[in-house]
Structures are given as structure tokens and as C-alpha cells.
Amino acid sequence: MIIDVHTHINNYHEDRVTSIDQSLNLLSQTMEENKVDYALVLSSYKVNEHRPSTTQVVEAIADRKNLGVVAGISFLHYDYKDVRIISDYLEKGLIKGLKFYPGYEPFYPNDSRLQIWYEMAIEFDVPVMFHSGDTYAPRGKVKYSHPIHHDDLAVDYPELKIVICHVGNPWIKDCMEVVYKNDNVYADISGLVLGDFNEKFERYMKNEIEEMITYAGNPKYLLYGTDWPISNMNSYLKFMDQLDLPEEKKELILWKNAAELFKIDVTAL
Ligand SMILES: [Zn+2]
């Protein structure tokens, strides 16, 4: 069983417009080729012709039972309508979590402007995911995406389940401390590479992830994700394969942790 907790259907080749169904078909096909059983689609903090809204994604995946939605929230631009729509989706179980983009937008995770979302996530018991570490775009401000800032949030909201995306790369050591210290903090390994891992980088990351597990212990906190289409699914599975871990720990990372955290009914897949 494989659950990918981090995919996108944004179109990153902005020279052409692709339809949401084309993007979803490509995702489903790539999952099938790689024997991925379930994936979460994360919507963006921006909505434009290349980035569908949460509502568009929720409606488009309605008939695809092996896909779930995590709703991207814009720190700068959310308004009462977003609060109303998202809380409605949460109540109906149509979204599996919320995603915020510090670094791409200038805010720290513990900003009081986000309190309403955190209380909503606690009430409906869904995790909140955060972009963390390097920004794909040079216009991002990485002081905001440093994983150390999640410690504040984790302490102030012990009931909130927090996912640090990309293990805070390149600040993986800082991420491992926050994850180790706080029971309510998780991390996904997505987006560590653009496209395929090359041999040298794969060795480097293998070492980093194994070190994290040595320090933080049994990987109940670690989630498999790719950031597809930015990272390649096949190359990611090969990366998982060569991690020096017993099979039962790989299973935790590959699907068990995700199924529990996001309440994914794997018996229905
Ligand atoms: Zn992503």
C-alpha cells in the first residue's frame, strides 16, 4: 500500500493552459504506473488559470475515490467566504486538511490571523500542512519557512496536528528537533528534488533521512509524499526503496501514518 500525501494539479508550465481533468487524468495514470493507491491533492494559495481553486478540485475529484483534497489557504487574501466554504467542506468531510504557504507568503505559522483556521482544524480533527524550507521561486522569503517556527505553534496548540512539508529542507536538523520534541508534529519527505534524484543527491538525502530517524526515533511522524509533478514518483519510490530501514518502518512512512492522520479508509481502496 502506498499513500502520497503531497501532490499538485497546478500547471507549472505556464506557457500553455491545461484543463483540470487533463491534470487529474495524468495524476491517476502516474499513480497507476507506480502502484500508488491513494494521493492527496493540495490546492494552492493562489487561484488563476493555472491553479484551480479548492472548490474546483473538490468538484473535479468527486468520482475519484483514491484522491483526497487538502485546501490551500492564502494568509494574505482569505476572507469570510473562504471561511464559510472551507468550514462547510470540513463538516461534510470533503477535505482532508488545510495547507499554508509561509515563505511564499510573508507570515510565521504562529500568526494570530490564522487562529480561526487552527481552531477549525482542531474542531474537525484534520491536520494543517505547511510549506517549509526552500521556496521553488526566488521571490519567496525563506525566514518565514524555516521549520523552527512550528515549535511555537505546536506548543501553543497541543491539539493541532501539524505537518512540516519537505522535512524543512535544507533545515532538516531543525525539523527533526521540532518533530522529536512535539507529539503533534509530523513531517513529509516530498519535494526534495526537481524531477529525478541523481545518485549523489540521493545518497546525501538517504543519509539525512536516516539521521532524522536515528535522532527522533520510530518514524510515527514521517509521511511519504512526492510533490508530484515537481518531483518524479518513480524516482521517489526508488529513493524509499534504498533507505536502510526495516520493512515495518517503511510501511509506517509509506501509508500507515498517513491513513491514521488523514483518516483515509484504506479498506475502501
Ligand atoms: Zn508542494
PDB file of C-alpha atoms and ligand atoms in Angstrom:
ATOM      1  CA  MET A   1       0.000   0.000   0.000  1.00  0.00           C
ATOM      2  CA  ILE A   2       1.286   3.480  -0.888  1.00  0.00           C
ATOM      3  CA  ILE A   3      -0.247   6.831   0.053  1.00  0.00           C
ATOM      4  CA  ASP A   4       1.242  10.002  -1.427  1.00  0.00           C
ATOM      5  CA  VAL A   5       0.243  12.865   0.905  1.00  0.00           C
ATOM      6  CA  HIS A   6       1.568  15.638  -1.317  1.00  0.00           C
ATOM      7  CA  THR A   7       0.663  16.155  -4.978  1.00  0.00           C
ATOM      8  CA  HIS A   8      -0.491  19.141  -7.014  1.00  0.00           C
ATOM      9  CA  ILE A   9      -2.534  19.616 -10.135  1.00  0.00           C
ATOM     10  CA  ASN A  10      -1.219  23.102 -10.728  1.00  0.00           C
ATOM     11  CA  ASN A  11       0.175  23.647 -14.178  1.00  0.00           C
ATOM     12  CA  TYR A  12       3.806  24.679 -13.730  1.00  0.00           C
ATOM     13  CA  HIS A  13       4.350  25.112 -17.479  1.00  0.00           C
ATOM     14  CA  GLU A  14       2.540  28.385 -17.759  1.00  0.00           C
ATOM     15  CA  ASP A  15       3.096  28.686 -21.492  1.00  0.00           C
ATOM     16  CA  ARG A  16       0.016  26.558 -22.033  1.00  0.00           C
ATOM     17  CA  VAL A  17      -3.283  26.090 -20.224  1.00  0.00           C
ATOM     18  CA  THR A  18      -4.313  22.553 -19.276  1.00  0.00           C
ATOM     19  CA  SER A  19      -7.752  21.569 -18.029  1.00  0.00           C
ATOM     20  CA  ILE A  20      -8.248  20.258 -14.514  1.00  0.00           C
ATOM     21  CA  ASP A  21      -9.439  16.914 -15.916  1.00  0.00           C
ATOM     22  CA  GLN A  22      -6.313  16.569 -18.054  1.00  0.00           C
ATOM     23  CA  SER A  23      -4.191  17.166 -14.946  1.00  0.00           C
ATOM     24  CA  LEU A  24      -6.214  14.677 -12.892  1.00  0.00           C
ATOM     25  CA  ASN A  25      -6.034  12.047 -15.627  1.00  0.00           C
ATOM     26  CA  LEU A  26      -2.268  12.427 -15.745  1.00  0.00           C
ATOM     27  CA  LEU A  27      -2.104  12.114 -11.947  1.00  0.00           C
ATOM     28  CA  SER A  28      -4.283   8.975 -11.935  1.00  0.00           C
ATOM     29  CA  GLN A  29      -2.257   7.435 -14.752  1.00  0.00           C
ATOM     30  CA  THR A  30       1.061   8.187 -12.999  1.00  0.00           C
ATOM     31  CA  MET A  31      -0.289   6.711  -9.751  1.00  0.00           C
ATOM     32  CA  GLU A  32      -1.339   3.563 -11.566  1.00  0.00           C
ATOM     33  CA  GLU A  33       2.056   3.178 -13.242  1.00  0.00           C
ATOM     34  CA  ASN A  34       3.749   3.468  -9.858  1.00  0.00           C
ATOM     35  CA  LYS A  35       1.213   1.403  -7.886  1.00  0.00           C
ATOM     36  CA  VAL A  36       0.269   4.340  -5.679  1.00  0.00           C
ATOM     37  CA  ASP A  37      -3.076   3.569  -4.026  1.00  0.00           C
ATOM     38  CA  TYR A  38      -4.158   6.980  -2.798  1.00  0.00           C
ATOM     39  CA  ALA A  39      -2.997  10.588  -3.129  1.00  0.00           C
ATOM     40  CA  LEU A  40      -3.829  13.912  -1.569  1.00  0.00           C
ATOM     41  CA  VAL A  41      -4.102  16.862  -3.951  1.00  0.00           C
ATOM     42  CA  LEU A  42      -3.068  20.131  -2.342  1.00  0.00           C
ATOM     43  CA  SER A  43      -4.652  23.260  -3.761  1.00  0.00           C
ATOM     44  CA  SER A  44      -2.662  26.463  -3.978  1.00  0.00           C
ATOM     45  CA  TYR A  45      -2.768  29.754  -2.058  1.00  0.00           C
ATOM     46  CA  LYS A  46      -3.299  31.382  -5.452  1.00  0.00           C
ATOM     47  CA  VAL A  47      -6.156  30.848  -7.870  1.00  0.00           C
ATOM     48  CA  ASN A  48      -5.681  31.565 -11.588  1.00  0.00           C
ATOM     49  CA  GLU A  49      -5.954  29.770 -14.949  1.00  0.00           C
ATOM     50  CA  HIS A  50      -3.032  27.517 -13.956  1.00  0.00           C
ATOM     51  CA  ARG A  51      -4.052  26.926 -10.333  1.00  0.00           C
ATOM     52  CA  PRO A  52      -7.582  25.643  -9.650  1.00  0.00           C
ATOM     53  CA  SER A  53      -9.485  26.716  -6.560  1.00  0.00           C
ATOM     54  CA  THR A  54     -10.313  24.307  -3.743  1.00  0.00           C
ATOM     55  CA  THR A  55     -13.933  24.254  -4.927  1.00  0.00           C
ATOM     56  CA  GLN A  56     -12.860  23.285  -8.461  1.00  0.00           C
ATOM     57  CA  VAL A  57     -10.657  20.493  -7.105  1.00  0.00           C
ATOM     58  CA  VAL A  58     -13.331  19.199  -4.695  1.00  0.00           C
ATOM     59  CA  GLU A  59     -15.861  19.052  -7.537  1.00  0.00           C
ATOM     60  CA  ALA A  60     -13.431  17.532 -10.043  1.00  0.00           C
ATOM     61  CA  ILE A  61     -12.339  14.643  -7.796  1.00  0.00           C
ATOM     62  CA  ALA A  62     -15.835  13.754  -6.551  1.00  0.00           C
ATOM     63  CA  ASP A  63     -15.902  10.490  -8.529  1.00  0.00           C
ATOM     64  CA  ARG A  64     -12.290   9.514  -7.928  1.00  0.00           C
ATOM     65  CA  LYS A  65     -12.230   7.561  -4.701  1.00  0.00           C
ATOM     66  CA  ASN A  66      -8.449   7.283  -4.484  1.00  0.00           C
ATOM     67  CA  LEU A  67      -7.928  11.057  -4.335  1.00  0.00           C
ATOM     68  CA  GLY A  68      -8.461  13.477  -1.460  1.00  0.00           C
ATOM     69  CA  VAL A  69      -8.177  17.258  -1.185  1.00  0.00           C
ATOM     70  CA  VAL A  70      -6.168  19.449   1.160  1.00  0.00           C
ATOM     71  CA  ALA A  71      -7.326  23.061   0.929  1.00  0.00           C
ATOM     72  CA  GLY A  72      -4.690  25.713   0.304  1.00  0.00           C
ATOM     73  CA  ILE A  73      -5.366  28.896   2.273  1.00  0.00           C
ATOM     74  CA  SER A  74      -3.929  32.310   1.425  1.00  0.00           C
ATOM     75  CA  PHE A  75      -2.687  34.054   4.550  1.00  0.00           C
ATOM     76  CA  LEU A  76      -2.873  37.433   2.812  1.00  0.00           C
ATOM     77  CA  HIS A  77      -6.146  37.126   0.945  1.00  0.00           C
ATOM     78  CA  TYR A  78      -8.548  34.785   2.730  1.00  0.00           C
ATOM     79  CA  ASP A  79     -11.931  36.317   3.507  1.00  0.00           C
ATOM     80  CA  TYR A  80     -15.203  35.364   5.216  1.00  0.00           C
ATOM     81  CA  LYS A  81     -16.377  33.497   2.103  1.00  0.00           C
ATOM     82  CA  ASP A  82     -13.346  31.198   2.275  1.00  0.00           C
ATOM     83  CA  VAL A  83     -14.009  30.565   5.955  1.00  0.00           C
ATOM     84  CA  ARG A  84     -17.619  29.693   5.134  1.00  0.00           C
ATOM     85  CA  ILE A  85     -16.811  27.436   2.160  1.00  0.00           C
ATOM     86  CA  ILE A  86     -13.952  25.584   3.840  1.00  0.00           C
ATOM     87  CA  SER A  87     -15.819  25.020   7.104  1.00  0.00           C
ATOM     88  CA  ASP A  88     -18.707  23.626   5.084  1.00  0.00           C
ATOM     89  CA  TYR A  89     -16.365  21.216   3.275  1.00  0.00           C
ATOM     90  CA  LEU A  90     -14.844  20.163   6.588  1.00  0.00           C
ATOM     91  CA  GLU A  91     -18.258  19.490   8.031  1.00  0.00           C
ATOM     92  CA  LYS A  92     -19.180  17.361   5.006  1.00  0.00           C
ATOM     93  CA  GLY A  93     -15.822  15.536   5.088  1.00  0.00           C
ATOM     94  CA  LEU A  94     -14.935  16.762   1.585  1.00  0.00           C
ATOM     95  CA  ILE A  95     -11.453  17.956   2.513  1.00  0.00           C
ATOM     96  CA  LYS A  96      -8.786  16.152   4.496  1.00  0.00           C
ATOM     97  CA  GLY A  97      -6.705  19.054   5.791  1.00  0.00           C
ATOM     98  CA  LEU A  98      -5.554  22.635   5.337  1.00  0.00           C
ATOM     99  CA  LYS A  99      -2.338  23.858   3.742  1.00  0.00           C
ATOM    100  CA  PHE A 100      -0.498  27.113   4.344  1.00  0.00           C
ATOM    101  CA  TYR A 101       2.400  28.565   2.393  1.00  0.00           C
ATOM    102  CA  PRO A 102       4.784  30.551   4.666  1.00  0.00           C
ATOM    103  CA  GLY A 103       7.806  31.689   2.645  1.00  0.00           C
ATOM    104  CA  TYR A 104       5.677  32.087  -0.474  1.00  0.00           C
ATOM    105  CA  GLU A 105       3.584  34.469   1.609  1.00  0.00           C
ATOM    106  CA  PRO A 106       5.220  36.575   4.345  1.00  0.00           C
ATOM    107  CA  PHE A 107       3.987  35.205   7.695  1.00  0.00           C
ATOM    108  CA  TYR A 108       5.093  32.982  10.534  1.00  0.00           C
ATOM    109  CA  PRO A 109       2.939  29.949  11.350  1.00  0.00           C
ATOM    110  CA  ASN A 110       2.055  31.293  14.796  1.00  0.00           C
ATOM    111  CA  ASP A 111       0.499  34.494  13.388  1.00  0.00           C
ATOM    112  CA  SER A 112      -2.763  35.269  15.206  1.00  0.00           C
ATOM    113  CA  ARG A 113      -4.503  35.977  11.883  1.00  0.00           C
ATOM    114  CA  LEU A 114      -4.583  32.212  11.351  1.00  0.00           C
ATOM    115  CA  GLN A 115      -6.156  31.360  14.707  1.00  0.00           C
ATOM    116  CA  ILE A 116      -9.598  30.844  13.193  1.00  0.00           C
ATOM    117  CA  TRP A 117      -8.220  28.175  10.833  1.00  0.00           C
ATOM    118  CA  TYR A 118      -6.338  26.373  13.560  1.00  0.00           C
ATOM    119  CA  GLU A 119      -9.428  26.221  15.755  1.00  0.00           C
ATOM    120  CA  MET A 120     -11.401  24.892  12.808  1.00  0.00           C
ATOM    121  CA  ALA A 121      -8.764  22.206  12.158  1.00  0.00           C
ATOM    122  CA  ILE A 122      -8.909  21.136  15.812  1.00  0.00           C
ATOM    123  CA  GLU A 123     -12.706  21.069  15.814  1.00  0.00           C
ATOM    124  CA  PHE A 124     -12.876  18.845  12.730  1.00  0.00           C
ATOM    125  CA  ASP A 125      -9.710  16.951  13.668  1.00  0.00           C
ATOM    126  CA  VAL A 126      -7.824  17.463  10.402  1.00  0.00           C
ATOM    127  CA  PRO A 127      -4.107  18.231  10.096  1.00  0.00           C
ATOM    128  CA  VAL A 128      -2.648  21.536   8.949  1.00  0.00           C
ATOM    129  CA  MET A 129       0.221  21.302   6.465  1.00  0.00           C
ATOM    130  CA  PHE A 130       2.862  23.978   5.952  1.00  0.00           C
ATOM    131  CA  HIS A 131       5.253  24.593   3.149  1.00  0.00           C
ATOM    132  CA  SER A 132       8.673  24.576   4.772  1.00  0.00           C
ATOM    133  CA  GLY A 133      12.280  25.213   3.714  1.00  0.00           C
ATOM    134  CA  ASP A 134      13.437  26.312   0.292  1.00  0.00           C
ATOM    135  CA  THR A 135      10.965  28.080  -1.966  1.00  0.00           C
ATOM    136  CA  TYR A 136      10.671  26.950  -5.560  1.00  0.00           C
ATOM    137  CA  ALA A 137      10.561  30.641  -6.528  1.00  0.00           C
ATOM    138  CA  PRO A 138      13.413  33.076  -5.746  1.00  0.00           C
ATOM    139  CA  ARG A 139      10.828  35.665  -4.698  1.00  0.00           C
ATOM    140  CA  GLY A 140       9.893  33.609  -1.632  1.00  0.00           C
ATOM    141  CA  LYS A 141      11.293  34.728   1.751  1.00  0.00           C
ATOM    142  CA  VAL A 142      12.773  31.721   3.499  1.00  0.00           C
ATOM    143  CA  LYS A 143      12.998  33.186   7.003  1.00  0.00           C
ATOM    144  CA  TYR A 144       9.241  32.565   7.160  1.00  0.00           C
ATOM    145  CA  SER A 145       9.510  28.969   6.001  1.00  0.00           C
ATOM    146  CA  HIS A 146      12.144  27.848   8.496  1.00  0.00           C
ATOM    147  CA  PRO A 147      10.819  24.769  10.353  1.00  0.00           C
ATOM    148  CA  ILE A 148      11.874  26.047  13.783  1.00  0.00           C
ATOM    149  CA  HIS A 149       8.795  28.317  13.838  1.00  0.00           C
ATOM    150  CA  HIS A 150       6.473  25.322  14.105  1.00  0.00           C
ATOM    151  CA  ASP A 151       7.625  24.687  17.632  1.00  0.00           C
ATOM    152  CA  ASP A 152       5.789  27.802  18.831  1.00  0.00           C
ATOM    153  CA  LEU A 153       2.597  26.696  17.147  1.00  0.00           C
ATOM    154  CA  ALA A 154       2.898  23.119  18.388  1.00  0.00           C
ATOM    155  CA  VAL A 155       3.315  24.275  21.979  1.00  0.00           C
ATOM    156  CA  ASP A 156       0.512  26.848  21.836  1.00  0.00           C
ATOM    157  CA  TYR A 157      -1.903  24.401  20.141  1.00  0.00           C
ATOM    158  CA  PRO A 158      -1.172  20.947  21.580  1.00  0.00           C
ATOM    159  CA  GLU A 159      -4.338  19.557  19.951  1.00  0.00           C
ATOM    160  CA  LEU A 160      -3.407  20.834  16.498  1.00  0.00           C
ATOM    161  CA  LYS A 161      -1.812  18.262  14.180  1.00  0.00           C
ATOM    162  CA  ILE A 162       0.944  19.949  12.205  1.00  0.00           C
ATOM    163  CA  VAL A 163       2.723  18.651   9.089  1.00  0.00           C
ATOM    164  CA  ILE A 164       6.052  20.243   8.154  1.00  0.00           C
ATOM    165  CA  CYS A 165       6.302  19.662   4.402  1.00  0.00           C
ATOM    166  CA  HIS A 166       9.614  18.796   2.717  1.00  0.00           C
ATOM    167  CA  VAL A 167      11.128  17.973   6.170  1.00  0.00           C
ATOM    168  CA  GLY A 168      12.091  21.668   6.242  1.00  0.00           C
ATOM    169  CA  ASN A 169      14.755  21.028   3.588  1.00  0.00           C
ATOM    170  CA  PRO A 170      17.553  22.155   3.855  1.00  0.00           C
ATOM    171  CA  TRP A 171      16.949  22.682   7.588  1.00  0.00           C
ATOM    172  CA  ILE A 172      16.275  19.011   8.225  1.00  0.00           C
ATOM    173  CA  LYS A 173      18.075  19.032  11.597  1.00  0.00           C
ATOM    174  CA  ASP A 174      15.806  21.798  12.865  1.00  0.00           C
ATOM    175  CA  CYS A 175      12.782  19.916  11.590  1.00  0.00           C
ATOM    176  CA  MET A 176      13.887  16.716  13.342  1.00  0.00           C
ATOM    177  CA  GLU A 177      14.127  18.514  16.669  1.00  0.00           C
ATOM    178  CA  VAL A 178      10.628  20.026  16.328  1.00  0.00           C
ATOM    179  CA  VAL A 179       9.212  16.640  15.338  1.00  0.00           C
ATOM    180  CA  TYR A 180      11.076  14.839  18.127  1.00  0.00           C
ATOM    181  CA  LYS A 181      10.034  17.301  20.802  1.00  0.00           C
ATOM    182  CA  ASN A 182       6.355  17.642  19.903  1.00  0.00           C
ATOM    183  CA  ASP A 183       3.977  14.684  19.614  1.00  0.00           C
ATOM    184  CA  ASN A 184       1.614  16.736  17.469  1.00  0.00           C
ATOM    185  CA  VAL A 185       4.151  17.481  14.722  1.00  0.00           C
ATOM    186  CA  TYR A 186       4.676  15.344  11.596  1.00  0.00           C
ATOM    187  CA  ALA A 187       6.806  15.837   8.503  1.00  0.00           C
ATOM    188  CA  ASP A 188       6.522  14.802   4.870  1.00  0.00           C
ATOM    189  CA  ILE A 189       9.505  13.975   2.664  1.00  0.00           C
ATOM    190  CA  SER A 190       8.049  15.497  -0.514  1.00  0.00           C
ATOM    191  CA  GLY A 191       9.704  17.904  -2.917  1.00  0.00           C
ATOM    192  CA  LEU A 192      13.317  17.107  -2.083  1.00  0.00           C
ATOM    193  CA  VAL A 193      14.255  17.138  -5.745  1.00  0.00           C
ATOM    194  CA  LEU A 194      13.113  18.645  -9.052  1.00  0.00           C
ATOM    195  CA  GLY A 195      12.387  15.741 -11.364  1.00  0.00           C
ATOM    196  CA  ASP A 196      14.618  12.730 -10.616  1.00  0.00           C
ATOM    197  CA  PHE A 197      17.154  12.140  -7.848  1.00  0.00           C
ATOM    198  CA  ASN A 198      20.679  11.917  -9.173  1.00  0.00           C
ATOM    199  CA  GLU A 199      22.980   9.436  -7.491  1.00  0.00           C
ATOM    200  CA  LYS A 200      24.953  11.917  -5.409  1.00  0.00           C
ATOM    201  CA  PHE A 201      21.921  13.783  -4.137  1.00  0.00           C
ATOM    202  CA  GLU A 202      20.086  10.558  -3.404  1.00  0.00           C
ATOM    203  CA  ARG A 203      22.994   9.409  -1.225  1.00  0.00           C
ATOM    204  CA  TYR A 204      23.021  12.747   0.567  1.00  0.00           C
ATOM    205  CA  MET A 205      19.257  12.666   1.258  1.00  0.00           C
ATOM    206  CA  LYS A 206      19.305   8.995   2.273  1.00  0.00           C
ATOM    207  CA  ASN A 207      21.800   9.952   4.919  1.00  0.00           C
ATOM    208  CA  GLU A 208      19.752  12.958   6.084  1.00  0.00           C
ATOM    209  CA  ILE A 209      16.505  10.965   6.422  1.00  0.00           C
ATOM    210  CA  GLU A 210      18.211   8.059   8.179  1.00  0.00           C
ATOM    211  CA  GLU A 211      19.867  10.509  10.573  1.00  0.00           C
ATOM    212  CA  MET A 212      16.486  12.054  11.318  1.00  0.00           C
ATOM    213  CA  ILE A 213      15.059   8.667  12.243  1.00  0.00           C
ATOM    214  CA  THR A 214      18.106   7.808  14.347  1.00  0.00           C
ATOM    215  CA  TYR A 215      17.587  11.007  16.316  1.00  0.00           C
ATOM    216  CA  ALA A 216      13.794  11.254  16.502  1.00  0.00           C
ATOM    217  CA  GLY A 217      13.069   7.527  16.858  1.00  0.00           C
ATOM    218  CA  ASN A 218      10.437   5.203  15.403  1.00  0.00           C
ATOM    219  CA  PRO A 219       9.094   7.155  12.388  1.00  0.00           C
ATOM    220  CA  LYS A 220       5.466   7.512  13.520  1.00  0.00           C
ATOM    221  CA  TYR A 221       5.789  11.149  12.434  1.00  0.00           C
ATOM    222  CA  LEU A 222       7.120  10.688   8.897  1.00  0.00           C
ATOM    223  CA  LEU A 223       4.898  10.723   5.800  1.00  0.00           C
ATOM    224  CA  TYR A 224       5.548   9.678   2.225  1.00  0.00           C
ATOM    225  CA  GLY A 225       4.848  12.401  -0.333  1.00  0.00           C
ATOM    226  CA  THR A 226       6.385  13.435  -3.625  1.00  0.00           C
ATOM    227  CA  ASP A 227       5.244  16.957  -4.587  1.00  0.00           C
ATOM    228  CA  TRP A 228       4.368  15.462  -7.987  1.00  0.00           C
ATOM    229  CA  PRO A 229       4.522  16.801 -10.733  1.00  0.00           C
ATOM    230  CA  ILE A 230       7.528  18.746  -9.407  1.00  0.00           C
ATOM    231  CA  SER A 231       9.230  15.538  -8.244  1.00  0.00           C
ATOM    232  CA  ASN A 232       9.077  12.257 -10.110  1.00  0.00           C
ATOM    233  CA  MET A 233       7.019   9.450  -8.479  1.00  0.00           C
ATOM    234  CA  ASN A 234       9.149   6.611  -9.797  1.00  0.00           C
ATOM    235  CA  SER A 235      12.396   8.184  -8.639  1.00  0.00           C
ATOM    236  CA  TYR A 236      10.817   8.785  -5.201  1.00  0.00           C
ATOM    237  CA  LEU A 237       9.834   5.151  -4.789  1.00  0.00           C
ATOM    238  CA  LYS A 238      13.370   4.117  -5.680  1.00  0.00           C
ATOM    239  CA  PHE A 239      14.600   6.535  -3.027  1.00  0.00           C
ATOM    240  CA  MET A 240      12.305   4.929  -0.429  1.00  0.00           C
ATOM    241  CA  ASP A 241      13.498   1.516  -1.524  1.00  0.00           C
ATOM    242  CA  GLN A 242      17.138   2.141  -0.725  1.00  0.00           C
ATOM    243  CA  LEU A 243      16.541   3.631   2.747  1.00  0.00           C
ATOM    244  CA  ASP A 244      18.221   1.445   5.331  1.00  0.00           C
ATOM    245  CA  LEU A 245      15.102   0.726   7.398  1.00  0.00           C
ATOM    246  CA  PRO A 246      13.210  -2.412   8.419  1.00  0.00           C
ATOM    247  CA  GLU A 247      10.117  -3.125   6.328  1.00  0.00           C
ATOM    248  CA  GLU A 248       7.666  -2.262   9.129  1.00  0.00           C
ATOM    249  CA  LYS A 249       9.150   1.229   9.472  1.00  0.00           C
ATOM    250  CA  LYS A 250       8.898   1.765   5.743  1.00  0.00           C
ATOM    251  CA  GLU A 251       5.244   0.754   5.943  1.00  0.00           C
ATOM    252  CA  LEU A 252       4.638   3.428   8.567  1.00  0.00           C
ATOM    253  CA  ILE A 253       6.110   6.048   6.264  1.00  0.00           C
ATOM    254  CA  LEU A 254       4.598   4.730   3.025  1.00  0.00           C
ATOM    255  CA  TRP A 255       0.988   4.605   4.214  1.00  0.00           C
ATOM    256  CA  LYS A 256       0.152   3.686   7.810  1.00  0.00           C
ATOM    257  CA  ASN A 257       0.916   7.079   9.363  1.00  0.00           C
ATOM    258  CA  ALA A 258      -0.948   8.888   6.586  1.00  0.00           C
ATOM    259  CA  ALA A 259      -4.008   6.633   6.796  1.00  0.00           C
ATOM    260  CA  GLU A 260      -4.316   7.357  10.510  1.00  0.00           C
ATOM    261  CA  LEU A 261      -3.523  11.073  10.383  1.00  0.00           C
ATOM    262  CA  PHE A 262      -5.779  11.912   7.415  1.00  0.00           C
ATOM    263  CA  LYS A 263      -8.407   9.260   8.270  1.00  0.00           C
ATOM    264  CA  ILE A 264      -8.118   7.537   4.905  1.00  0.00           C
ATOM    265  CA  ASP A 265     -10.225   4.371   4.765  1.00  0.00           C
ATOM    266  CA  VAL A 266      -7.766   2.020   3.058  1.00  0.00           C
ATOM    267  CA  THR A 267     -10.233  -0.867   3.087  1.00  0.00           C
ATOM    268  CA  ALA A 268     -12.306   1.054   0.519  1.00  0.00           C
ATOM    269  CA  LEU A 269      -9.413   1.299  -1.945  1.00  0.00           C
TER     270      LEU A 269
HETATM  271 ZN    ZN B   1       4.039  21.086  -2.752  1.00  0.00          ZN
END
